[in-house]
Short mmCIF file of C-alpha atoms in Angstrom, two decimals:
data_model
loop_
_atom_site.label_atom_id
_atom_site.label_comp_id
_atom_site.label_asym_id
_atom_site.label_seq_id
_atom_site.Cartn_x
_atom_site.Cartn_y
_atom_site.Cartn_z
CA UNK A 671 0.22 97.12 174.50
CA UNK A 672 -0.41 95.05 171.41
CA UNK A 673 2.24 92.93 169.69
CA UNK A 674 1.65 92.05 166.05
CA UNK A 675 3.59 90.26 163.32
CA UNK A 676 3.13 90.91 159.63
CA UNK A 677 4.82 90.40 156.28
CA UNK A 678 5.71 93.46 154.21
CA UNK A 679 7.18 93.39 150.72
CA UNK A 680 10.15 95.57 149.85
CA UNK A 681 12.79 95.38 147.13
CA UNK A 682 11.34 92.10 145.86
CA UNK A 683 11.51 90.27 149.20
CA UNK A 684 8.95 89.42 151.88
CA UNK A 685 10.10 90.93 155.18
CA UNK A 686 9.01 89.74 158.61
CA UNK A 687 8.00 92.67 160.83
CA UNK A 688 7.12 92.85 164.54
CA UNK A 689 5.30 95.87 166.02
CA UNK A 690 4.79 96.77 169.68
CA UNK A 691 1.98 99.37 169.91
CA UNK A 692 1.08 101.09 173.19
CA UNK A 693 -2.46 102.18 173.93
CA UNK A 694 -1.72 105.83 173.16
CA UNK A 695 1.41 106.03 170.98
CA UNK A 696 3.19 109.37 170.75
CA UNK A 697 5.94 108.54 168.24
CA UNK A 698 7.45 105.65 166.27
CA UNK A 699 10.86 104.10 166.89
CA UNK A 700 12.31 101.78 164.24
CA UNK A 701 14.72 99.13 165.52
CA UNK A 702 17.30 97.71 163.10
CA UNK A 703 19.10 94.56 164.27
CA UNK A 704 22.67 93.57 163.50
CA UNK A 705 24.43 90.78 161.63
CA UNK A 706 23.05 87.25 162.30
CA UNK A 707 20.50 88.70 164.72
CA UNK A 708 16.74 89.11 164.26
CA UNK A 709 13.81 91.41 165.07
CA UNK A 710 12.78 89.51 168.21
CA UNK A 711 16.13 90.41 169.77
CA UNK A 712 14.61 93.84 170.43
CA UNK A 713 11.78 92.42 172.57
CA UNK A 714 13.02 93.69 175.98
CA UNK A 715 13.84 97.13 174.56
CA UNK A 716 10.56 97.40 172.65
CA UNK A 717 8.45 96.36 175.62
CA UNK A 718 10.16 98.90 177.87
CA UNK A 719 9.87 101.78 175.42
CA UNK A 720 6.30 100.88 174.48
CA UNK A 721 5.47 101.31 178.17
CA UNK A 722 6.70 104.90 177.74
CA UNK A 723 4.36 105.48 174.81
CA UNK A 724 6.61 104.69 171.86
CA UNK A 725 5.36 102.55 169.00
CA UNK A 726 8.30 100.20 168.32
CA UNK A 727 8.80 98.42 165.00
CA UNK A 728 11.50 95.85 164.24
CA UNK A 729 12.07 93.74 161.15
CA UNK A 730 14.29 90.90 159.99
CA UNK A 731 16.81 92.02 157.39
CA UNK A 732 17.04 90.03 154.16
CA UNK A 733 18.43 86.57 154.79
CA UNK A 734 17.78 86.84 158.55
CA UNK A 735 15.03 85.47 160.77
CA UNK A 736 11.80 84.91 158.87
CA UNK A 737 12.54 87.32 156.02
CA UNK A 738 13.21 85.75 152.63
CA UNK A 739 16.69 84.87 151.47
CA UNK A 740 18.02 86.22 148.20
CA UNK A 741 17.68 83.85 145.26
CA UNK A 742 20.18 81.38 143.87
CA UNK A 743 23.30 83.15 142.65
CA UNK A 744 22.64 86.19 144.84
CA UNK A 745 24.59 87.65 147.76
CA UNK A 746 24.31 90.34 150.43
CA UNK A 747 25.76 93.86 150.25
CA UNK A 748 25.18 97.10 152.17
CA UNK A 749 23.41 98.90 149.28
CA UNK A 750 20.84 96.09 149.23
CA UNK A 751 19.98 96.69 152.89
CA UNK A 752 19.72 100.44 152.33
CA UNK A 753 17.26 99.95 149.48
CA UNK A 754 15.29 97.44 151.57
CA UNK A 755 14.92 100.02 154.34
CA UNK A 756 14.05 102.80 151.90
CA UNK A 757 11.16 100.72 150.55
CA UNK A 758 10.12 99.40 153.96
CA UNK A 759 10.20 102.80 155.64
CA UNK A 760 6.89 104.25 154.39
CA UNK A 761 5.18 100.99 155.36
CA UNK A 762 6.64 101.03 158.88
CA UNK A 763 6.01 104.61 159.95
CA UNK A 764 2.80 106.23 161.18
CA UNK A 765 2.47 109.66 159.57
CA UNK A 766 -0.07 110.64 162.21
CA UNK A 767 2.48 110.48 165.05
CA UNK A 768 4.90 113.26 165.99
CA UNK A 769 4.31 115.12 162.75
CA UNK A 770 5.43 112.11 160.76
CA UNK A 771 8.96 112.25 162.17
CA UNK A 772 10.36 108.85 163.12
CA UNK A 773 13.20 107.79 165.43
CA UNK A 774 15.67 105.24 164.06
CA UNK A 775 17.90 103.02 166.21
CA UNK A 776 20.34 100.48 164.79
CA UNK A 777 22.71 97.96 166.34
CA UNK A 778 26.04 97.02 164.71
CA UNK A 779 25.37 96.27 161.02
CA UNK A 780 21.90 97.72 161.49
CA UNK A 781 23.50 100.93 162.73
CA UNK A 782 25.74 101.14 159.70
CA UNK A 783 22.78 100.73 157.35
CA UNK A 784 20.74 103.21 159.43
CA UNK A 785 23.52 105.79 159.13
CA UNK A 786 23.56 105.43 155.34
CA UNK A 787 19.77 105.69 155.21
CA UNK A 788 19.75 108.74 157.51
CA UNK A 789 22.28 110.47 155.26
CA UNK A 790 19.99 109.99 152.27
CA UNK A 791 16.48 110.23 153.74
CA UNK A 792 17.10 112.08 156.99
CA UNK A 793 14.30 114.59 156.44
CA UNK A 794 11.87 111.87 157.59
CA UNK A 795 13.72 111.25 160.86
CA UNK A 796 13.60 112.83 164.31
CA UNK A 797 16.80 111.21 165.60
CA UNK A 798 19.38 108.50 164.93
CA UNK A 799 20.73 106.17 167.62
CA UNK A 800 23.73 103.96 166.87
CA UNK A 801 24.45 101.05 169.20
CA UNK A 802 28.04 100.16 168.32
CA UNK A 803 26.98 100.79 164.75
CA UNK A 804 29.41 103.15 163.00
CA UNK A 805 30.82 100.61 160.56
CA UNK A 806 33.29 97.73 160.80
CA UNK A 807 37.07 98.13 160.90
CA UNK A 808 38.60 99.22 157.59
CA UNK A 809 40.13 96.67 155.24
CA UNK A 810 43.42 97.64 153.52
CA UNK A 811 42.70 98.53 149.92
CA UNK A 812 45.84 96.75 148.72
CA UNK A 813 44.44 93.46 150.12
CA UNK A 814 41.18 93.61 148.15
CA UNK A 815 42.10 90.57 146.04
CA UNK A 816 42.61 88.52 149.23
CA UNK A 817 39.06 89.31 150.28
CA UNK A 818 37.68 88.22 146.92
CA UNK A 819 39.68 85.00 147.11
CA UNK A 820 38.39 84.28 150.62
CA UNK A 821 34.86 84.81 149.34
CA UNK A 822 35.34 82.41 146.43
CA UNK A 823 36.83 79.77 148.75
CA UNK A 824 34.09 80.26 151.32
CA UNK A 825 31.27 79.91 148.81
CA UNK A 826 32.86 76.76 147.38
CA UNK A 827 33.13 75.17 150.84
CA UNK A 828 29.56 76.17 151.68
CA UNK A 829 28.17 74.46 148.60
CA UNK A 830 30.29 71.37 149.10
CA UNK A 831 28.74 70.33 152.41
CA UNK A 832 25.35 70.13 154.07
CA UNK A 833 24.62 72.12 157.19
CA UNK A 834 25.05 70.06 160.34
CA UNK A 835 21.92 70.36 162.51
CA UNK A 836 22.00 71.22 166.20
CA UNK A 837 20.53 68.64 168.54
CA UNK A 838 18.07 70.92 170.36
CA UNK A 839 17.38 74.42 171.68
CA UNK A 840 19.96 74.03 174.44
CA UNK A 841 22.62 73.45 171.80
CA UNK A 842 21.43 76.55 169.94
CA UNK A 843 21.64 78.66 173.10
CA UNK A 844 25.16 77.38 173.74
CA UNK A 845 26.20 78.49 170.24
CA UNK A 846 24.65 81.92 170.78
CA UNK A 847 26.60 82.33 174.00
CA UNK A 848 29.91 82.04 172.15
CA UNK A 849 29.40 85.65 171.00
CA UNK A 850 26.97 86.64 173.75
CA UNK A 851 28.16 85.00 177.01
CA UNK A 852 25.87 87.11 179.22
CA UNK A 853 22.71 85.98 177.42
CA UNK A 854 19.94 85.29 179.93
CA UNK A 855 18.67 81.67 180.11
CA UNK A 856 14.98 82.41 179.46
CA UNK A 857 15.57 85.04 176.80
CA UNK A 858 18.24 82.88 175.21
CA UNK A 859 15.79 80.02 174.82
CA UNK A 860 13.16 82.39 173.43
CA UNK A 861 15.63 83.68 170.83
CA UNK A 862 16.76 80.16 170.00
CA UNK A 863 13.15 79.21 169.24
CA UNK A 864 12.71 82.23 166.99
CA UNK A 865 16.12 81.85 165.30
CA UNK A 866 15.90 78.19 164.29
CA UNK A 867 13.73 75.88 162.24
CA UNK A 868 13.34 72.13 162.51
CA UNK A 869 15.04 69.82 160.05
CA UNK A 870 15.90 66.16 159.86
CA UNK A 871 18.13 65.41 162.82
CA UNK A 872 17.49 68.55 164.83
CA UNK A 873 17.49 72.32 164.25
CA UNK A 874 19.23 74.70 161.86
CA UNK A 875 19.51 78.48 161.91
CA UNK A 876 16.98 80.48 159.91
CA UNK A 877 19.58 82.90 158.56
CA UNK A 878 21.03 82.32 155.11
CA UNK A 879 24.21 80.23 155.26
CA UNK A 880 25.81 82.62 152.77
CA UNK A 881 26.14 85.09 155.65
CA UNK A 882 28.82 82.82 157.09
CA UNK A 883 31.14 83.57 154.18
CA UNK A 884 33.47 86.55 153.93
CA UNK A 885 32.03 89.40 151.87
CA UNK A 886 34.13 90.16 148.78
CA UNK A 887 33.70 93.91 149.15
CA UNK A 888 36.15 95.60 151.54
CA UNK A 889 34.73 98.20 153.92
CA UNK A 890 36.14 101.61 153.10
CA UNK A 891 36.15 104.16 155.91
CA UNK A 892 36.53 106.97 153.37
CA UNK A 893 33.30 105.95 151.68
CA UNK A 894 31.34 105.57 154.91
CA UNK A 895 32.67 108.92 156.12
CA UNK A 896 30.72 110.67 153.38
CA UNK A 897 27.50 109.29 154.83
CA UNK A 898 28.43 110.36 158.37
CA UNK A 899 29.00 113.91 157.07
CA UNK A 900 25.44 114.02 155.71
CA UNK A 901 23.49 112.90 158.79
CA UNK A 902 21.04 115.78 159.44
CA UNK A 903 19.53 114.76 162.80
CA UNK A 904 20.79 114.52 166.40
CA UNK A 905 22.78 111.33 167.07
CA UNK A 906 23.14 109.16 170.16
CA UNK A 907 26.03 106.70 170.15
CA UNK A 908 25.83 103.92 172.75
CA UNK A 909 28.64 101.42 173.36
CA UNK A 910 29.37 98.66 175.82
CA UNK A 911 32.39 98.93 178.10
CA UNK A 912 33.46 95.49 176.85
CA UNK A 913 31.91 95.79 173.41
CA UNK A 914 33.27 95.93 169.88
CA UNK A 915 35.09 99.26 169.92
CA UNK A 916 36.94 100.86 167.03
CA UNK A 917 40.26 102.70 167.42
CA UNK A 918 38.89 105.55 165.26
CA UNK A 919 35.47 105.65 166.99
CA UNK A 920 35.82 109.30 168.06
CA UNK A 921 37.13 110.36 164.67
CA UNK A 922 34.15 108.81 162.88
CA UNK A 923 31.63 110.42 165.22
CA UNK A 924 33.36 113.79 164.85
CA UNK A 925 32.35 113.80 161.17
CA UNK A 926 28.65 114.03 162.03
CA UNK A 927 27.64 117.70 161.52
CA UNK A 928 24.81 117.65 164.07
CA UNK A 929 24.93 117.17 167.84
CA UNK A 930 26.36 113.82 168.97
CA UNK A 931 25.85 112.42 172.45
CA UNK A 932 27.85 109.38 173.56
CA UNK A 933 27.02 106.93 176.31
CA UNK A 934 28.92 103.90 177.60
CA UNK A 935 27.17 101.10 179.47
CA UNK A 936 29.38 99.62 182.20
CA UNK A 937 30.10 95.92 181.93
CA UNK A 938 28.15 95.44 178.71
CA UNK A 939 29.47 93.62 175.65
CA UNK A 940 28.59 94.10 172.00
CA UNK A 941 25.08 92.62 172.37
CA UNK A 942 24.12 95.22 174.93
CA UNK A 943 20.49 95.43 173.76
CA UNK A 944 20.13 91.86 175.05
CA UNK A 945 22.40 92.19 178.08
CA UNK A 946 21.47 95.65 179.37
CA UNK A 947 18.13 96.64 177.79
CA UNK A 948 17.08 98.81 180.73
CA UNK A 949 20.31 100.82 180.64
CA UNK A 950 19.98 101.27 176.87
CA UNK A 951 16.38 102.43 177.23
CA UNK A 952 17.27 104.92 179.96
CA UNK A 953 20.00 106.41 177.77
CA UNK A 954 17.63 106.67 174.81
CA UNK A 955 14.78 108.21 176.81
CA UNK A 956 17.14 110.82 178.22
CA UNK A 957 18.41 111.55 174.70
CA UNK A 958 14.97 112.12 173.15
CA UNK A 959 13.77 114.02 176.22
#
């Protein structure tokens, strides 16, 4: 297996891409990470599936990892990610494998974007796997102004103060464990190295600080439902027993017109691709046959 990093340009931004290529690849699997995560988070999954003959490709979304941030005055919205993927896609796939059909797997935010992409460009896909990635909880429409106000306040606070650096990698791992308490020591340190950059006084995260603010645009289930209704390929939905579950999870999945297989991983939290990569890989391999 060969592991390679490269920079690919899409939608005006330089994207950091990592590829795991087995000796004799039989198909390509694209791996889309979630909010405040990065491509290297897929390392255990990619290594395992590459050993089964799958060429695995992961990238850092805009404003994450080593991919460029948007410029001054810019922000981050779901349509931006969809366009990024649409322009990245032909550069990531290998048309010579599996008749040009590509598998797509997304976690959390990456799953939401992958669903939207699949609804629009599904003819290029062989399957779609969503790892707790069928959209965030809905926001009441009548509270839209509150969300805009929170965004304005958040951006003002962000610009009023400098980012406080973390002392070292151990401090970074401790912060990561707030949302991912089962993170392994060695892998946690690896991710901390990839997720941070040195600065005066210690380390800071590579992701854009603007991601820490509340988005002004409320998530509308009705809007996302139209994308779910247009997914043309088989879907696997994987969730952790202790993960981030939605009360309308079944209702959302029921909108998909193709076959939907669901799988729950016992004991796993939301970051199950880090916590239970082997279980996730087994579920995926069974799904694709």
